[in-house]
Amino acid sequence: MTALHGQIIKTVREISRDKLVLGTWGNVSAREGKGFWITPSGMPYDQMTESDLVYINPADGKFTGRWKPSSEWRLHAEIYRRRPDCGAIVHTHSIYATAFAVARTAVLPVTEDIAQVTGGRVEVADYALSGTQELAVNAAKALGDRNAVLLAGHGLVGTAADLQEALKVCQIVEKTAQVMLLARLLGEIHVLEEEDVRRLRHFYLTGYGPGRGEDNNENIN
Ligand SMILES: [Zn+2]
């Protein structure tokens, strides 16, 4: 068992604790070497341990471990294949993000935190049955070079260089979906200007500007 295994289990506990998933739905993976570690299929999160994780080599689809990998492993494999910058993926079925996925409506950069962590819109991938290669391709295509994508009628995928950041992407997209819905009850939704979104993302990634100072951490206000 390695530190990476521990981080995957920690992330799994967090998505379960934050109610971003229910039951055994959702999954978490992290890249290592030519392949990636992923949570097993159908195992309750509170029972899952490091030795239950499954290693997948996407080149031949072969897996190593005591259990079958998550049925969504193709989705993870396709994203890792297309995105060498991606080191971790968190897939959740959280309520507000899923509401947008059902309405097939993008989550927009309406607040500064989502502009920082996703860099812009969270698009909805075309529907395909879960577990299929078709869904994997649709999701990777709609994800493009961003780091979150909604799966139509299904849920949310967050990607990042590491697990902590991928989890944060899922948490912030969920929060933003909830905020958008509430804001719509109050009136018109205002999306941040493209140039401001670009600057916020740049500050966040580079640490330049007021976004990542030691005094105010990730707060740009
Ligand atoms: Zn799912």
Coordinates of C-alpha atoms and ligand atoms in Angstrom, one line a residue:
M1 CA 0.0 0.0 0.0
T2 CA 1.3 3.5 -0.9
A3 CA 0.5 7.0 0.1
L4 CA -1.6 7.3 -3.1
H5 CA -3.9 4.4 -1.9
G6 CA -4.4 6.2 1.4
Q7 CA -5.3 9.4 -0.5
I8 CA -7.9 7.6 -2.6
I9 CA -9.6 6.1 0.5
K10 CA -9.5 9.5 2.2
T11 CA -11.2 11.1 -0.9
V12 CA -13.8 8.3 -1.0
R13 CA -14.6 8.9 2.7
E14 CA -15.0 12.7 2.0
I15 CA -17.4 12.3 -1.0
S16 CA -19.4 9.9 1.1
R17 CA -19.4 12.3 4.2
D18 CA -20.3 15.3 2.0
K19 CA -23.2 13.3 0.5
L20 CA -21.8 13.8 -3.0
V21 CA -22.7 10.1 -3.6
L22 CA -25.2 7.8 -2.1
G23 CA -24.9 4.0 -1.7
T24 CA -22.1 2.6 -3.8
W25 CA -22.5 5.0 -6.7
G26 CA -19.7 7.3 -7.9
N27 CA -16.0 6.4 -8.0
V28 CA -12.5 7.8 -7.5
S29 CA -9.2 7.1 -9.3
A30 CA -5.6 8.4 -9.4
R31 CA -2.9 7.8 -12.1
E32 CA 0.2 5.9 -11.3
G33 CA 2.8 4.8 -13.9
K34 CA 1.1 3.7 -17.2
G35 CA -2.2 3.1 -15.5
F36 CA -4.4 4.1 -12.7
W37 CA -5.9 2.9 -9.4
I38 CA -9.7 3.0 -9.1
T39 CA -12.3 2.1 -6.5
P40 CA -13.9 -1.4 -6.9
S41 CA -17.4 -2.0 -8.2
G42 CA -20.4 -2.0 -5.8
M43 CA -18.5 -1.8 -2.5
P44 CA -19.9 0.4 0.3
Y45 CA -17.6 3.4 0.9
D46 CA -17.4 2.9 4.7
Q47 CA -16.1 -0.6 4.2
M48 CA -13.6 0.1 1.5
T49 CA -9.9 -0.1 2.4
E50 CA -6.6 0.4 0.5
S51 CA -6.3 -3.3 -0.4
D52 CA -9.7 -3.2 -2.2
L53 CA -8.4 -0.8 -4.9
V54 CA -7.9 -2.1 -8.4
Y55 CA -5.1 -1.2 -10.9
I56 CA -6.0 -0.8 -14.5
N57 CA -3.7 -0.7 -17.5
P58 CA -5.6 1.2 -20.1
A59 CA -3.4 -0.1 -22.9
D60 CA -5.0 -3.6 -22.7
G61 CA -7.9 -3.0 -20.2
K62 CA -6.4 -5.6 -17.9
F63 CA -6.9 -5.1 -14.2
T64 CA -5.1 -6.3 -11.1
G65 CA -6.8 -6.6 -7.7
R66 CA -9.1 -8.7 -5.6
W67 CA -12.3 -7.2 -7.0
K68 CA -13.8 -6.0 -10.3
P69 CA -13.0 -2.3 -11.0
S70 CA -15.8 0.3 -10.9
S71 CA -18.1 -0.2 -13.9
E72 CA -17.1 3.3 -15.0
W73 CA -13.4 2.5 -15.5
R74 CA -13.6 3.2 -19.2
L75 CA -14.6 6.8 -18.5
H76 CA -11.5 7.3 -16.3
A77 CA -9.3 5.5 -18.9
E78 CA -10.5 7.7 -21.7
I79 CA -9.9 10.9 -19.8
Y80 CA -6.4 9.8 -18.7
R81 CA -5.6 8.9 -22.3
R82 CA -6.6 12.3 -23.7
R83 CA -5.4 14.4 -20.8
P84 CA -1.7 13.8 -19.8
D85 CA -2.1 16.7 -17.3
C86 CA -4.8 14.8 -15.4
G87 CA -3.6 12.9 -12.4
A88 CA -6.9 12.2 -10.6
I89 CA -10.6 11.9 -11.3
V90 CA -13.6 12.1 -8.9
H91 CA -17.1 11.1 -10.2
T92 CA -20.1 12.0 -8.0
H93 CA -23.9 11.8 -8.2
S94 CA -24.4 15.0 -6.1
I95 CA -28.0 16.4 -6.1
Y96 CA -27.6 19.9 -7.6
A97 CA -25.0 19.0 -10.2
T98 CA -27.2 16.1 -11.2
A99 CA -30.2 18.4 -11.5
F100 CA -28.3 20.4 -14.1
A101 CA -27.2 17.1 -15.8
V102 CA -30.9 16.1 -16.0
A103 CA -32.0 19.5 -17.3
R104 CA -28.9 19.3 -19.7
T105 CA -27.9 22.8 -18.7
A106 CA -24.3 23.9 -18.2
V107 CA -23.1 25.1 -14.8
L108 CA -21.7 28.6 -15.5
P109 CA -18.9 30.8 -13.9
V110 CA -21.3 32.9 -11.8
T111 CA -19.0 33.1 -8.8
E112 CA -15.3 33.6 -8.4
D113 CA -14.6 30.2 -6.8
I114 CA -15.9 28.2 -9.8
A115 CA -14.1 30.5 -12.2
Q116 CA -10.9 29.7 -10.2
V117 CA -11.2 26.0 -9.9
T118 CA -12.8 25.1 -13.3
G119 CA -11.8 28.1 -15.5
G120 CA -15.2 28.5 -17.0
R121 CA -18.3 26.6 -18.0
V122 CA -19.1 23.0 -17.0
E123 CA -20.6 21.5 -20.2
V124 CA -23.0 18.6 -20.4
A125 CA -21.8 15.5 -22.3
D126 CA -24.3 13.8 -24.6
Y127 CA -26.2 10.9 -23.0
A128 CA -24.9 7.4 -23.2
L129 CA -25.5 4.4 -20.9
S130 CA -23.1 4.3 -17.9
G131 CA -20.2 2.0 -18.2
T132 CA -20.0 2.2 -22.0
Q133 CA -17.2 3.3 -24.2
E134 CA -19.7 5.7 -25.8
L135 CA -20.2 7.5 -22.5
A136 CA -16.4 7.6 -22.0
V137 CA -15.9 9.3 -25.4
N138 CA -18.8 11.7 -25.0
A139 CA -17.5 12.8 -21.5
A140 CA -13.9 13.2 -22.6
K141 CA -15.1 15.2 -25.6
A142 CA -17.3 17.6 -23.6
L143 CA -14.6 17.9 -20.9
G144 CA -12.1 19.1 -23.5
D145 CA -9.3 20.9 -21.8
R146 CA -11.4 22.0 -18.8
N147 CA -11.6 20.0 -15.5
A148 CA -15.3 19.3 -14.9
V149 CA -18.1 17.8 -17.0
L150 CA -21.7 16.9 -16.4
L151 CA -22.9 13.5 -17.7
A152 CA -26.5 13.9 -19.0
G153 CA -29.1 12.2 -16.8
H154 CA -26.3 10.9 -14.5
G155 CA -23.8 13.1 -12.6
L156 CA -20.6 15.0 -12.4
V157 CA -16.9 14.3 -13.2
G158 CA -14.1 16.4 -11.7
T159 CA -10.5 16.1 -12.9
A160 CA -7.3 17.7 -11.7
A161 CA -3.6 17.0 -11.2
D162 CA -4.2 15.5 -7.8
L163 CA -7.1 14.0 -5.7
Q164 CA -7.5 16.9 -3.4
E165 CA -8.0 19.3 -6.3
A166 CA -10.4 16.9 -8.2
L167 CA -12.5 16.7 -5.0
K168 CA -12.5 20.4 -4.7
V169 CA -13.7 20.7 -8.3
C170 CA -16.7 18.4 -7.5
Q171 CA -17.5 20.3 -4.3
I172 CA -17.4 23.8 -6.0
V173 CA -19.4 22.7 -9.0
E174 CA -22.0 21.2 -6.7
K175 CA -22.1 24.4 -4.6
T176 CA -22.4 26.6 -7.8
A177 CA -25.2 24.5 -9.2
Q178 CA -27.1 25.1 -5.9
V179 CA -26.3 28.8 -6.0
M180 CA -27.5 29.1 -9.7
L181 CA -30.8 27.4 -8.9
L182 CA -31.4 29.7 -5.9
A183 CA -30.3 32.8 -7.8
R184 CA -32.8 31.9 -10.6
L185 CA -35.6 32.0 -8.0
L186 CA -34.6 35.5 -7.1
G187 CA -34.2 36.8 -10.6
E188 CA -31.7 36.9 -13.5
I189 CA -28.4 35.1 -13.4
H190 CA -25.3 37.2 -14.1
V191 CA -22.3 35.3 -15.5
L192 CA -18.9 36.7 -14.8
E193 CA -17.2 38.4 -17.8
E194 CA -14.9 36.1 -19.8
E195 CA -11.9 38.3 -19.2
D196 CA -12.5 38.2 -15.4
V197 CA -12.9 34.4 -15.5
R198 CA -9.6 34.1 -17.4
R199 CA -7.8 36.3 -14.9
L200 CA -9.3 34.5 -11.9
R201 CA -8.1 31.2 -13.3
H202 CA -4.7 32.5 -14.1
F203 CA -4.3 33.9 -10.6
Y204 CA -5.4 30.6 -9.2
L205 CA -3.0 28.5 -11.3
T206 CA 0.0 30.7 -11.1
G207 CA -0.3 32.1 -7.6
Y208 CA 0.2 35.6 -9.1
G209 CA -2.1 38.4 -8.1
P210 CA -4.2 38.5 -5.0
G211 CA -5.6 35.0 -5.4
R212 CA -3.1 32.7 -3.6
G213 CA -1.3 34.9 -1.1
E214 CA -0.4 33.4 2.2
D215 CA -2.6 35.9 4.1
N216 CA -5.8 35.3 2.3
N217 CA -5.2 31.8 0.8
E218 CA -7.7 31.2 -2.0
N219 CA -9.8 34.2 -1.3
I220 CA -9.5 36.9 -3.8
N221 CA -11.7 39.4 -1.9
Ligands
ZN1 ZN -22.0 7.4 -12.1

